[in-house]
Amino acid sequence: MGCDGGTIPKRHELVKGPKKVEKVDKDAELVAQWNYCTLSQEILRRPIVACELGRLYNKDAVIEFLLDKSAEKALGKAASHIKSIKNVTELRLSDNPAWEGDKGNTKGDKHDDLQRARFICPVVGLEMNGRHRFCFLRCCGCVFSERALKEIKAEVCHTCGAAFQEDDVIVLNGTKEDVEVLKTRMEERRLRAKLEKKTKKPKSAESVSKSDVVEEAPGPSKVMAAKPEEIGLDSREKKTNSAPRSAATNESSSGKARKPPCGAMKRSIAESEESEAYKSLFTTHSSAKRSKEESAHWVTHTSYCF
């Protein structure tokens, strides 16, 4: 039954108690959120974009995600709310002059300071390492610390001068409560955009439809609404138009040639009141009537023909 060879088991080997909850290292979590892309898990490199929920991405990774039409997208849940490139904003970040990166670590024996960040707030100078709350503006993409926006209250961006509203301020890597608030704002914004597209229909289509309605034939109600005098005139005109048509059909059926009316007799050009230059263009003019001797032969007697 075990315990052979004089082994003495301990209590924790025989009795299995409840498992301890694994604690996540906060420093490692902050480094992963602020230094790595949420979609591709690669180091953030410019151009860096942020979504409407405040998550950081590499722009190349977002474009590849949108172009990927496969059924199973890797890490699709992290960017399922991104439907197009318009749903992300390119960030304008201010570099930290004290950050050296991998320049001084040539031998690999240098200690990496996780508290040192690549970017800082351009107004207050706080480092963007997760210890302080940062936010960006959707209208221009400028990034500031939340302390700077609270201390310097203005309706204009501190760097580019673009006007913004409270709805344009998005917290970067916020808490669960912040993400829920941003999610509701995002849904309301998209619903508003859909309603605006439906209401703003092209006016040209409406004008074309109205013109089609006007050009349609009048219905019975319109005919009844006309005056009796107008109806009588229309019927008389129809009778007069139908009379010559019936006569023409009768003559054609009998085989007799229909004589032209007296007003339609042909008039010669010589009797017309036009100028002599205009009359000379026609063969009936006196200048065109020449004798055989005067008229030239069609063969041209020139040196080029011999």
Coordinates of C-alpha atoms in Angstrom, one line a residue, residues 246-256:
S246 CA -59.9 58.2 -93.2
A247 CA -60.0 59.9 -96.6
A248 CA -56.4 59.0 -97.2
T249 CA -57.0 55.4 -96.4
N250 CA -60.0 55.2 -98.7
E251 CA -58.1 56.7 -101.6
S252 CA -55.2 54.3 -101.1
S253 CA -57.5 51.4 -101.0
S254 CA -59.3 52.4 -104.2
G255 CA -55.9 52.8 -106.0
K256 CA -56.4 56.4 -107.1

